[in-house]
Short mmCIF file of C-alpha atoms in Angstrom, two decimals:
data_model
loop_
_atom_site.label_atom_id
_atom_site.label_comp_id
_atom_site.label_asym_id
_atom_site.label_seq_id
_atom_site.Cartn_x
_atom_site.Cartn_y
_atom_site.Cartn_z
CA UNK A 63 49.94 -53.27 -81.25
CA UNK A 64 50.11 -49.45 -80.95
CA UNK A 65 49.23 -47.72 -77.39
CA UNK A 66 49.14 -44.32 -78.84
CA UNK A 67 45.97 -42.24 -78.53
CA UNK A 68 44.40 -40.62 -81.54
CA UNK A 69 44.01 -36.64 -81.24
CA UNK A 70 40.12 -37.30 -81.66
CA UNK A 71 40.08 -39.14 -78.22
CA UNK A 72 42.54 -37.76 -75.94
CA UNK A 73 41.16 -36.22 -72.92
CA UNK A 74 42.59 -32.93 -72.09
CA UNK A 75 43.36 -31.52 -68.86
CA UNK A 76 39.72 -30.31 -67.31
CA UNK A 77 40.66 -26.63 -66.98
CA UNK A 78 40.91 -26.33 -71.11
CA UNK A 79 38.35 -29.00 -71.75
CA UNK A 80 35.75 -26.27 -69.92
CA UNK A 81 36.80 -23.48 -71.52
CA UNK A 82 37.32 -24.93 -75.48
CA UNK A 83 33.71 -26.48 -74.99
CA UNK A 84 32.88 -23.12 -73.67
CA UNK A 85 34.01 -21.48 -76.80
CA UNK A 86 31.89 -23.99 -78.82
CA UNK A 87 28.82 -23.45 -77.41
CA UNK A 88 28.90 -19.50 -77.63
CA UNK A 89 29.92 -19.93 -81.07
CA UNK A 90 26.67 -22.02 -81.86
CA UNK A 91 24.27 -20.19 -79.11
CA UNK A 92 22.73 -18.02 -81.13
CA UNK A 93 22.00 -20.00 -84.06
CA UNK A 94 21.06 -22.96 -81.67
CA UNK A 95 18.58 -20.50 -79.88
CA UNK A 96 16.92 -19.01 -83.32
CA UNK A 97 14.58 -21.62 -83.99
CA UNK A 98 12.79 -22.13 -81.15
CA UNK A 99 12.41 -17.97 -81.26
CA UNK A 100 11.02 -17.88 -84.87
CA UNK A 101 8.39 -21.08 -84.10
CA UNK A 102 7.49 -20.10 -80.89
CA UNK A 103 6.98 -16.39 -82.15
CA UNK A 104 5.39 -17.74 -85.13
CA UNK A 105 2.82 -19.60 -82.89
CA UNK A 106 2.02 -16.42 -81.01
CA UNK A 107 2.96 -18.80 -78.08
CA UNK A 108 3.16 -16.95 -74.30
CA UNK A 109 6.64 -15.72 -73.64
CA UNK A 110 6.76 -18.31 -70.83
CA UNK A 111 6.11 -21.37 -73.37
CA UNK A 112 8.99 -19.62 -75.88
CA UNK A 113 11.11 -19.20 -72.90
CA UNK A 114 10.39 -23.46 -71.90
CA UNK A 115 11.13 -24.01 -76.07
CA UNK A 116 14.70 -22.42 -75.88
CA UNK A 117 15.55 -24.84 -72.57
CA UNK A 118 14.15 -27.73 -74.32
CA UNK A 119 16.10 -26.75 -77.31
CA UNK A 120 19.65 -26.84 -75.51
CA UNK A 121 18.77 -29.92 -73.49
CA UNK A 122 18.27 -31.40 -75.96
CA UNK A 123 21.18 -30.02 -77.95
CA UNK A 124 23.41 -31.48 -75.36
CA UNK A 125 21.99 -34.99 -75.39
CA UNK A 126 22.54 -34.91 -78.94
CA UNK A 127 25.88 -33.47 -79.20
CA UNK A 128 26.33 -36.35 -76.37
CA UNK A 129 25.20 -39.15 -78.30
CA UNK A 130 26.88 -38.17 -81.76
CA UNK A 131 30.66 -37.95 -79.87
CA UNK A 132 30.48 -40.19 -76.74
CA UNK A 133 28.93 -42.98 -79.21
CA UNK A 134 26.94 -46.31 -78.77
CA UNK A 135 26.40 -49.64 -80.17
CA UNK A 136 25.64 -48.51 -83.97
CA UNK A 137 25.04 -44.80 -82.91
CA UNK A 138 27.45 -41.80 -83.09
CA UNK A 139 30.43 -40.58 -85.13
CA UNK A 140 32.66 -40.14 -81.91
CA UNK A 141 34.30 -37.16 -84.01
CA UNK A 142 34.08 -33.74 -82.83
CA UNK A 143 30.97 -32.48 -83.07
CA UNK A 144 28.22 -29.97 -81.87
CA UNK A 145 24.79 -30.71 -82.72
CA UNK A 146 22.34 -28.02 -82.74
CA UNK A 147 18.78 -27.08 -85.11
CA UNK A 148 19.02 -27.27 -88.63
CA UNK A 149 17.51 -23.99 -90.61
CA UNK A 150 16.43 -26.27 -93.20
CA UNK A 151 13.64 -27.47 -91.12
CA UNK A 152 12.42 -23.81 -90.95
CA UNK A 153 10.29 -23.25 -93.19
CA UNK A 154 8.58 -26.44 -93.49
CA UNK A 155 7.81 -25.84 -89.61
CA UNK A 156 6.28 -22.22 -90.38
CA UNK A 157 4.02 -23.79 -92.80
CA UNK A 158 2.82 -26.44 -90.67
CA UNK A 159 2.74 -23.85 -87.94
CA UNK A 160 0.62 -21.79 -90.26
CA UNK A 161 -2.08 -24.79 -90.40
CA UNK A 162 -4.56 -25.02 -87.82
CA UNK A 163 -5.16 -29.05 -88.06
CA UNK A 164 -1.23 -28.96 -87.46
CA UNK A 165 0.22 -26.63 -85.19
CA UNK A 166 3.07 -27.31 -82.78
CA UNK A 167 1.85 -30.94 -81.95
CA UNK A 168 1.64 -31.65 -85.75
CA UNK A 169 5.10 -30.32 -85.58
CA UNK A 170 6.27 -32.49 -83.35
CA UNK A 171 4.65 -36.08 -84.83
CA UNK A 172 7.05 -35.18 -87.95
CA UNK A 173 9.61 -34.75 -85.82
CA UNK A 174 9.75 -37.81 -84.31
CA UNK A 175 8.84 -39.65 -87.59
CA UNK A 176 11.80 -38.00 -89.65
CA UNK A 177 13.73 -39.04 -86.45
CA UNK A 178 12.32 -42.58 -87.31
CA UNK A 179 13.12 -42.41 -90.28
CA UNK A 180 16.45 -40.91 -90.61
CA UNK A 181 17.28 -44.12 -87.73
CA UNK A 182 16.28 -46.21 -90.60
CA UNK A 183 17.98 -44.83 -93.60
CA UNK A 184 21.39 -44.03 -92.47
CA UNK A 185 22.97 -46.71 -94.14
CA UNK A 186 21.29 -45.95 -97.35
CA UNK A 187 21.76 -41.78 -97.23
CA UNK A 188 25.24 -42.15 -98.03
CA UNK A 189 24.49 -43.60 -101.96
CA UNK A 190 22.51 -40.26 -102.30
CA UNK A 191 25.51 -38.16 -101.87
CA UNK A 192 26.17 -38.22 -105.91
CA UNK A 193 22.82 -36.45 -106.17
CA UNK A 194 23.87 -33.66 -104.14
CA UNK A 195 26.52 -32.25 -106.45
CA UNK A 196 27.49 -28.47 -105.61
CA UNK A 197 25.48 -27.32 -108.04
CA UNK A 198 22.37 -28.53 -105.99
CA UNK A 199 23.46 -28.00 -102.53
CA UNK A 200 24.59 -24.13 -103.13
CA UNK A 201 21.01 -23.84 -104.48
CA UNK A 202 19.52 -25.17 -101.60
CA UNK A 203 21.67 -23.39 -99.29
CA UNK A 204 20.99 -20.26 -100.91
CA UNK A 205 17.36 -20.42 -100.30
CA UNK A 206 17.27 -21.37 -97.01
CA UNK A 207 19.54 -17.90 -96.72
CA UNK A 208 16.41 -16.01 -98.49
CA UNK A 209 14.15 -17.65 -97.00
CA UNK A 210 15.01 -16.88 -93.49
CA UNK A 211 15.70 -13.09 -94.19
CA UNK A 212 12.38 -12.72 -94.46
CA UNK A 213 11.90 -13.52 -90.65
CA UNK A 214 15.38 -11.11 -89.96
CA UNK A 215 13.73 -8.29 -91.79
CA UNK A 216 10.51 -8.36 -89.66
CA UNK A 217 12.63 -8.80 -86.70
CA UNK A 218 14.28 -5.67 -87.43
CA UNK A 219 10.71 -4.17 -88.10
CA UNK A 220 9.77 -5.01 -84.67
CA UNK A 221 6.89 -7.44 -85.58
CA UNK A 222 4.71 -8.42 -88.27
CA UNK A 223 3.96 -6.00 -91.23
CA UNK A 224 -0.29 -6.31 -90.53
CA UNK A 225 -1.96 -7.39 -87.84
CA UNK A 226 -4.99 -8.98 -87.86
CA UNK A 227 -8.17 -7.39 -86.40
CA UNK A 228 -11.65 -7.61 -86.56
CA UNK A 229 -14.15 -4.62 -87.84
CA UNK A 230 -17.71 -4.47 -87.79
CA UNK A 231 -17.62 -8.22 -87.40
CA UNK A 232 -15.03 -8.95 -90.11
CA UNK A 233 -11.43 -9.90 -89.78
CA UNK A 234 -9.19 -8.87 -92.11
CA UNK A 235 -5.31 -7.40 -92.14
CA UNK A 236 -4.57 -3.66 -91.11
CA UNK A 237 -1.02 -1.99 -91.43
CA UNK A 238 0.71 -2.60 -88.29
CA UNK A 239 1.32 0.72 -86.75
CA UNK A 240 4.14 -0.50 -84.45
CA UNK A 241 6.20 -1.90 -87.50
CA UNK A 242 9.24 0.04 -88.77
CA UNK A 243 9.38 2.41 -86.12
CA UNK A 244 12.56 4.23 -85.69
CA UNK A 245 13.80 3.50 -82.10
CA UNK A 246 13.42 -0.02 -83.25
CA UNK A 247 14.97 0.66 -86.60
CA UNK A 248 17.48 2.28 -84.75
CA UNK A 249 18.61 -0.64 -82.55
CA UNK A 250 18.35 -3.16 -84.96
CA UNK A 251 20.80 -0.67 -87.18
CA UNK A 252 23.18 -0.24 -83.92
CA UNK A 253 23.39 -4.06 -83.04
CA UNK A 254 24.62 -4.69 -87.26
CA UNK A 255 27.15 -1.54 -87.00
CA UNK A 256 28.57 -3.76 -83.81
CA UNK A 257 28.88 -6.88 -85.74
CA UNK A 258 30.49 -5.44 -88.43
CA UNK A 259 32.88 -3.74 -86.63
CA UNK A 260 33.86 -6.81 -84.80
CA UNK A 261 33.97 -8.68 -87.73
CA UNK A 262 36.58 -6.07 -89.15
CA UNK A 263 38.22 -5.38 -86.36
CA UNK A 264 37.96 -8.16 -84.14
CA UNK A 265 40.00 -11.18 -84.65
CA UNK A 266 40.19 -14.85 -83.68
CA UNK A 267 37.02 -16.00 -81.13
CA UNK A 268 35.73 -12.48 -80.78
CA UNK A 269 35.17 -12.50 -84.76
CA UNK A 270 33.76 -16.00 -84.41
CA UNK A 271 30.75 -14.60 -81.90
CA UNK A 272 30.43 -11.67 -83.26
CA UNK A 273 26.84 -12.08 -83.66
CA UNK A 274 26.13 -13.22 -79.86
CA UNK A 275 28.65 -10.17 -78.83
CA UNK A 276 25.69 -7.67 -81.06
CA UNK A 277 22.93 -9.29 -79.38
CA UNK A 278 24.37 -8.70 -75.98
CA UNK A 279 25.58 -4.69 -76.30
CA UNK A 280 21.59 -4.12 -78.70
CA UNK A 281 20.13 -5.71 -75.08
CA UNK A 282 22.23 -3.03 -73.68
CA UNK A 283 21.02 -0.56 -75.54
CA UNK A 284 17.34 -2.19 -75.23
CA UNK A 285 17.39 -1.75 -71.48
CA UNK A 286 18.46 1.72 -71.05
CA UNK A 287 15.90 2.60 -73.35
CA UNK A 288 13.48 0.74 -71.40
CA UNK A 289 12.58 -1.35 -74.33
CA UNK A 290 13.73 -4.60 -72.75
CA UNK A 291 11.65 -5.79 -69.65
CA UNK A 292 13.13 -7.97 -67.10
CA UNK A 293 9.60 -8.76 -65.09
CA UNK A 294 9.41 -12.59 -66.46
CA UNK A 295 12.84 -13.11 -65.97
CA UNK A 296 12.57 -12.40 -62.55
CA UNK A 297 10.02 -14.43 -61.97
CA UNK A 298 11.21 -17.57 -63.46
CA UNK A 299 12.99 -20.49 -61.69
CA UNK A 300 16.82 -20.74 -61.40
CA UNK A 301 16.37 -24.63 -61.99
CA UNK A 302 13.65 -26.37 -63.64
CA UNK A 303 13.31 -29.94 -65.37
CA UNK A 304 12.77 -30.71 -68.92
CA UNK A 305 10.16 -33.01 -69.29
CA UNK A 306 9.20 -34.91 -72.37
CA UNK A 307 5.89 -34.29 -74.04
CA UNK A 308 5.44 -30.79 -72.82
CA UNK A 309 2.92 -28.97 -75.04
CA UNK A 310 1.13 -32.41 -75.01
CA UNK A 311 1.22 -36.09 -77.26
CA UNK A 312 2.12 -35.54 -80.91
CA UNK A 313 -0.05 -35.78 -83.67
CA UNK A 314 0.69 -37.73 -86.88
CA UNK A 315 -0.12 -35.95 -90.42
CA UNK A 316 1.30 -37.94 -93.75
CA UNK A 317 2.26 -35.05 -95.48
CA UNK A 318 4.30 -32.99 -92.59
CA UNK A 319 6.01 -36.54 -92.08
CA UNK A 320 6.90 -36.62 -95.64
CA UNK A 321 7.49 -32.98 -95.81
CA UNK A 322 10.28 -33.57 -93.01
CA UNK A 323 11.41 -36.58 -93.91
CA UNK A 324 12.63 -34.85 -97.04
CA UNK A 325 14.14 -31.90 -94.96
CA UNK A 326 15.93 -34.92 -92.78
CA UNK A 327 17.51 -36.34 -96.25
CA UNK A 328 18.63 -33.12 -97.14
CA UNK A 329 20.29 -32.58 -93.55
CA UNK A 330 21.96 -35.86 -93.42
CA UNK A 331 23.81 -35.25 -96.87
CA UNK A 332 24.67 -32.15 -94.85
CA UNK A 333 26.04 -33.72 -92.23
CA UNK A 334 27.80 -36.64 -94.73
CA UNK A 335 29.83 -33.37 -95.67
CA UNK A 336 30.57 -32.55 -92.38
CA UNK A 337 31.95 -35.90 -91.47
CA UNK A 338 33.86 -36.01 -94.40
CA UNK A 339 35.67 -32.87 -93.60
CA UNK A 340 36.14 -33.21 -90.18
CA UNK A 341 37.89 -36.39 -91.11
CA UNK A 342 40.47 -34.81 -93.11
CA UNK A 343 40.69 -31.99 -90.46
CA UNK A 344 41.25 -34.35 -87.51
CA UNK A 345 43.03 -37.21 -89.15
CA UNK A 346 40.60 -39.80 -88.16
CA UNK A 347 40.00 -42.24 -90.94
CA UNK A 348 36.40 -42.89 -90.94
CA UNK A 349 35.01 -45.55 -93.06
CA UNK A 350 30.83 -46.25 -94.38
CA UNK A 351 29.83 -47.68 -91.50
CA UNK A 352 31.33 -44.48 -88.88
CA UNK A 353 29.26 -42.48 -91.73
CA UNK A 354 26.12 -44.71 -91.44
CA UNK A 355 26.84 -44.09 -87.24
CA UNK A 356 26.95 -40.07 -87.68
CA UNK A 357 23.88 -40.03 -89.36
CA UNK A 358 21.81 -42.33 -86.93
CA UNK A 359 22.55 -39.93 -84.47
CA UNK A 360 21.23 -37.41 -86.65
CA UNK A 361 17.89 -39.37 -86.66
CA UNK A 362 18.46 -40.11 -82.65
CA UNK A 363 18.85 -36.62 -82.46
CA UNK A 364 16.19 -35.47 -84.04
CA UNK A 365 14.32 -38.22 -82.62
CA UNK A 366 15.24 -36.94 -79.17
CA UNK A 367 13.61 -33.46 -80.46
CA UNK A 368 10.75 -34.63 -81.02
CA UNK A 369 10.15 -36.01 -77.51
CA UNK A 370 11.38 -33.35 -75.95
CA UNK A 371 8.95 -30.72 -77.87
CA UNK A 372 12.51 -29.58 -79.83
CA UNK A 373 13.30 -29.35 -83.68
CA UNK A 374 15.54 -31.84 -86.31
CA UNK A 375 18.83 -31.36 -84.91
CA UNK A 376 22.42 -31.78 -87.18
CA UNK A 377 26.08 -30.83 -87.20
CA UNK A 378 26.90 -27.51 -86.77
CA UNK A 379 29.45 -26.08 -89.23
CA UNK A 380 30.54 -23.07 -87.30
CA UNK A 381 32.09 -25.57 -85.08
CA UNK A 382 33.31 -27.62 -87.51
CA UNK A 383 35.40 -24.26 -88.78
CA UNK A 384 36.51 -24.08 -85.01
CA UNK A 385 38.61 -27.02 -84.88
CA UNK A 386 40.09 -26.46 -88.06
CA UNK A 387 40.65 -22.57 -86.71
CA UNK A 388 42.12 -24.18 -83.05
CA UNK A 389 44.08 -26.59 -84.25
CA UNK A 390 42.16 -29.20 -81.49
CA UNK A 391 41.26 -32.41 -82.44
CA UNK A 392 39.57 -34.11 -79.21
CA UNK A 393 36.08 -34.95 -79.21
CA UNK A 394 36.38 -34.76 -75.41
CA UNK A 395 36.12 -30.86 -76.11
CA UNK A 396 32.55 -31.28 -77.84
CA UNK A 397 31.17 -33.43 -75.32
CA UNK A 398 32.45 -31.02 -72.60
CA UNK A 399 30.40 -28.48 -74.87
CA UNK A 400 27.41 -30.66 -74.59
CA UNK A 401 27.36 -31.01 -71.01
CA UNK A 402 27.60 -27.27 -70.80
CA UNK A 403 24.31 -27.28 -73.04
CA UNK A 404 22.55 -29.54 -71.29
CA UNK A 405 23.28 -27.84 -68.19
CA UNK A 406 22.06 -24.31 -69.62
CA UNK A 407 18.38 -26.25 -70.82
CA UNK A 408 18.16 -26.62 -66.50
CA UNK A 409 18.46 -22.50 -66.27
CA UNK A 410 14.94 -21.12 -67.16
CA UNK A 411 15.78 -17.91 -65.96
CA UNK A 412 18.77 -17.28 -68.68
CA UNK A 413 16.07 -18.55 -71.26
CA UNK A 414 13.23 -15.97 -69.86
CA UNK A 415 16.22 -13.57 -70.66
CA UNK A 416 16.75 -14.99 -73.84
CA UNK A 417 13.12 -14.38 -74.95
CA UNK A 418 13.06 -11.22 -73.23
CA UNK A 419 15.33 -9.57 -75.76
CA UNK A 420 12.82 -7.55 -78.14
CA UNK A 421 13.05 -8.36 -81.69
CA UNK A 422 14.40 -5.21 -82.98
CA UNK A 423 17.64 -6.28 -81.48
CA UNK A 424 17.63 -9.86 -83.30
CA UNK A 425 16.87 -8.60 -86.26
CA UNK A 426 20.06 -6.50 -86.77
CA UNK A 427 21.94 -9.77 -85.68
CA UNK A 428 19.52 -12.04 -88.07
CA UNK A 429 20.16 -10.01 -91.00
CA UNK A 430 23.57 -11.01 -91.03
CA UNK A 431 23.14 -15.05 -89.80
CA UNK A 432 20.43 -15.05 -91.90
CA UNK A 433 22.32 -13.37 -94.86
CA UNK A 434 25.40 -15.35 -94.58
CA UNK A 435 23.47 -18.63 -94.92
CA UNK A 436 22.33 -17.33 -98.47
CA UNK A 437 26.05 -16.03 -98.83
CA UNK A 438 27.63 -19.55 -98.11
CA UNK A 439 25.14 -20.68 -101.17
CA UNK A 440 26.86 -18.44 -103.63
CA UNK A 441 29.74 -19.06 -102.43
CA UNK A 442 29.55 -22.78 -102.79
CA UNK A 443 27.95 -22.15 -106.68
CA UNK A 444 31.18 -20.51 -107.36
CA UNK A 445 32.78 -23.62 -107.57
CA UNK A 446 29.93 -24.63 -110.30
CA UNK A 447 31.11 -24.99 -113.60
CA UNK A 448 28.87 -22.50 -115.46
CA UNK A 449 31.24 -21.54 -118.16
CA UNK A 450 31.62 -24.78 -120.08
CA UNK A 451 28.38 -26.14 -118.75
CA UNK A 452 25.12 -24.27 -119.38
CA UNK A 453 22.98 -26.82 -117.89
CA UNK A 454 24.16 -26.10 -114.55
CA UNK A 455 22.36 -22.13 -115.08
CA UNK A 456 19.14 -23.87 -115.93
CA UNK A 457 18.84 -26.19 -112.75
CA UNK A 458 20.25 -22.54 -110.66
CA UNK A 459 17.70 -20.33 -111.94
CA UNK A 460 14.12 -22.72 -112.31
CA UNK A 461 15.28 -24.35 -109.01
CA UNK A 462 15.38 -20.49 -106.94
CA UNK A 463 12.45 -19.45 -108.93
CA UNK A 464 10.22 -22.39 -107.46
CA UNK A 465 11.87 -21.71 -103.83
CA UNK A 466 10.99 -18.22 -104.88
CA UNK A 467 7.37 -19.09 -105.08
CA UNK A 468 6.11 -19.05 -101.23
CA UNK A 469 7.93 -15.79 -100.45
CA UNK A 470 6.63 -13.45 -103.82
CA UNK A 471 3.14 -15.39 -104.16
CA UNK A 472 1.84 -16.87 -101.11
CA UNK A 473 -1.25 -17.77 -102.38
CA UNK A 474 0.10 -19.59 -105.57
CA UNK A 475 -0.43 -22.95 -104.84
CA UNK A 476 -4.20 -22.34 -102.70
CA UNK A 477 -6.56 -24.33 -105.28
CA UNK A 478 -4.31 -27.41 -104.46
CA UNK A 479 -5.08 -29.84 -102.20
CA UNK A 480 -5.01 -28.61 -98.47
CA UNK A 481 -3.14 -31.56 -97.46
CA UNK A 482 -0.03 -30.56 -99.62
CA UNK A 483 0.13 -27.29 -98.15
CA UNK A 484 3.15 -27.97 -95.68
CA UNK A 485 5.51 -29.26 -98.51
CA UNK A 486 3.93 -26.80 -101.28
CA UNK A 487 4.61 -23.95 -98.74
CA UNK A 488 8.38 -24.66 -98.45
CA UNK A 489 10.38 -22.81 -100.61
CA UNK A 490 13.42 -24.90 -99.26
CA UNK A 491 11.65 -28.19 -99.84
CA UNK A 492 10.19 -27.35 -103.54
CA UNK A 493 13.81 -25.74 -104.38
CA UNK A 494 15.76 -29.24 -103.12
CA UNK A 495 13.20 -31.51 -104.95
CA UNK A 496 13.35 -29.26 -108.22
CA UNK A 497 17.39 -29.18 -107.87
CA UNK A 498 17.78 -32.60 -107.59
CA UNK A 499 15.55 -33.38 -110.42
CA UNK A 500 17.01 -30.71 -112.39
CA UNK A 501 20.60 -32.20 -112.26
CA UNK A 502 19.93 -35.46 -112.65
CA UNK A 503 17.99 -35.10 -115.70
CA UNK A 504 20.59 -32.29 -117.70
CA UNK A 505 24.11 -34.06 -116.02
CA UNK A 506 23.18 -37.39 -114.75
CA UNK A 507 24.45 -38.74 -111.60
CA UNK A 508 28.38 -39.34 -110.85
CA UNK A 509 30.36 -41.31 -108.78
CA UNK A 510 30.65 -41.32 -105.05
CA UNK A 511 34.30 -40.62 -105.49
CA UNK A 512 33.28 -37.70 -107.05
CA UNK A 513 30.58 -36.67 -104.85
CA UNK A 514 32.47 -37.37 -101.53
CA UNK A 515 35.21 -34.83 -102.70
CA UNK A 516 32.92 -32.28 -103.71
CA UNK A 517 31.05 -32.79 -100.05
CA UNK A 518 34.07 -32.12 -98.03
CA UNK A 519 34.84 -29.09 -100.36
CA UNK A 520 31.60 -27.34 -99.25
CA UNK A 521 31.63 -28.55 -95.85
CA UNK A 522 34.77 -26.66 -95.54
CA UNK A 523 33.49 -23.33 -96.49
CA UNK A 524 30.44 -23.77 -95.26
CA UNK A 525 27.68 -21.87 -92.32
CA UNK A 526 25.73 -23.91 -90.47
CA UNK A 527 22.35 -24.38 -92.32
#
């Protein structure tokens, strides 16, 4: 019997463990860190409360990232791995956020449902993967691109287009006289020129977070204009707890649970492209039942979200592109970045700091995360036979005009029933569903052969959505 250690589980000498699972985690920081800022925003919570959402967020990013590559009984891939918040659960969450019989605790009870849920179905998700052709998951990917540049642009615009305000007894929505102003256009333009030019110019890990590197020199920038205010981050703690249940018990509405059970179905066939990919990458044969692992620790994960007030959580693929970039396999390096995760949810004063960066400067830095999620879409449809297959234009172009729907006509689907709202709202969810439906009706369904190539083909190109 063979001694020899795989790659995927040697343990590396704890001077490079701490600083490659360094370089993972500020390669997914600011995309792990975006969610909880657009919800929490979205909510009009206090800056406190957004500041508590980002340390819940990377707690519980760690104890993810944890369970998927330590593994238990049943649970975890033990490839690795760096879990953080999917996009795709976005939008569904600024609709529910939008509802007033939902709000964040709403949020939360479909959290921990699709966490249910996804427990449940991993052994099953895997058979869906011929239904997710590239055709379909380009689409879907694409939208979730658009759809989050909307929340980039008004970033950049330094708010909200209208506010609302009451007059002579009557609300209604004024022009907001704070949007698009130019020291705020100005910023957000500086903090894109600085990711671009480290893009171009920049090579190797400083390329890779280039994005966090523009956040950090537009904060700059924000403070010496005297934009940026340091007050709460002073006051809050070095070293604070996480506790579960926050912002209260969740509540439990059927159609946000359905509405994010289908966003969890769509992430796990993410994430079976992940897996696939990182097993090619690190050698590591990995069979249905490692699959049917990876993806209960999706629904752990996300499970673990939901208890700890946090978001659906899923493989990241920027890291994914970092081993194949490094050249190093262990899984000891991911867990190390999970630990250094967890740790970081414990330090609510570098979360007060996170919040306290004015959204002028994100939105020069979410134009381009935002804008490359879209870009991965295309660039996934490229591989899309469109030449000798016309079909494959149809299910494109009806599928983006229905995700189109919620951004160019808000108010399209209002004399439905209220209780659809949440999953009528999504442009991401009504794009997958129409996709999927699309495809299988003009080319059928293939074989998981087929499918499972064309997964680890797009996992390899693609951003983290």
């Amino acid at each position: 019997m063979s001694t020899e250690i795989h790659p995927v589980d040697e343990v590396l000498p704890v001077p490079r463990l701490l600083a490659l699972g360094l370089q993972h985690v500020l390669v997914m920081y600011t995309g792990a860190v975006a969610v909880p800022l657009i919800i929490g925003r979205a909510l009009k919570l206090p800056p406190e409360d957004v500041a508590y959402l980002i340390s819940a967020d990377l707690f519980a990013c760690g104890l993810a990232t944890l369970v998927q590559c330590i593994g238990f009984p049943s649970v975890g891939i033990r490839l690795p791995v760096m879990m953080g918040v999917t996009f795709a659960s976005v939008g569904p969450m600024l609709s529910m956020a939008a509802s007033p019989d939902i709000g964040l605790l709403g949020i939360y009870g479909s959290v921990i449902a699709a966490g249910i849920f996804g427990i449940v179905a991993a052994p099953f998700i895997s058979r869906l993967l011929p239904l997710f052709p590239p055709v379909v998951t380009g689409t879907i990917i694409m939208i979730i691109g658009i759809s989050l540049m909307r929340v980039g642009i008004n970033w950049a615009g330094g708010g909200l287009p209208t506010v609302l305000r009451e007059l002579d007894g009557v609300k209604g929505a004024f022009p907001n006289p704070a949007y698009g102003q130019l020291q705020g256009l100005g910023i957000a333009g500086f903090v894109l020129l600085i990711v671009l030019g480290l893009v171009k110019w920049g090579s190797g890990f400083i390329a890779n977070v280039s994005v966090l590197l523009g956040i950090i020199a537009g904060a700059v920038l924000a403070s010496i204009l005297g934009v940026m205010h340091f007050e709460k981050v002073a006051a809050a703690p070095w070293g604070d707890i996480v506790i579960p249940f926050h912002f209260g018990l969740p509540q439990f509405h059927l159609v946000p649970i359905i509405t994010m059970c289908i966003v969890m179905i769509v992430v796990m066939i993410e994430s079976l492209g992940m897996f696939l990919a990182l097993s090619d990458m690190t050698g590591k044969t990995i069979d249905r039942e490692a699959l049917s692992r990876g993806l209960r620790a999706d629904g752990v994960g996300t499970l673990i979200g939901g208890i700890f007030n946090t978001f659906p959580y899923t493989s990241f693929s920027q890291n994914v592109g970092l081993v194949s970039v490094t050249g190093v396999r262990s899984r000891w390096v991911t867990i190390t970045g999970g630990i250094i995760m967890l740790l970081l949810g414990l330090v609510p004063k570098l979360s007060a700091l996170v919040e306290a960066v004015p959204q002028v400067v994100l939105g020069g830095a979410g134009l381009v995360m935002f804008g490359m999620v879209a870009a991965t879409g295309a660039r996934i449809l490229t591989a899309v036979d469109f030449r000798t297959n016309r079909f494959n234009l149809f299910v494109v172009a009806i599928s983006v005009g229905f995700g189109l729907i919620p951004l160019a006509a808000p108010g399209f689907f209002h004399n439905l029933p209220k209780d659809l709202q949440p999953l009528l709202d999504s442009g991401i969810l009504l794009c997958a569903v129409v996709a999927v439906a699309l495809n299988a009706f003009f080319n059928g369904i293939g074989s998981g052969a087929s499918a499972k190539t064309d997964a680890v083909a797009a996992s390899s190109t693609a951003q983290h959505v």
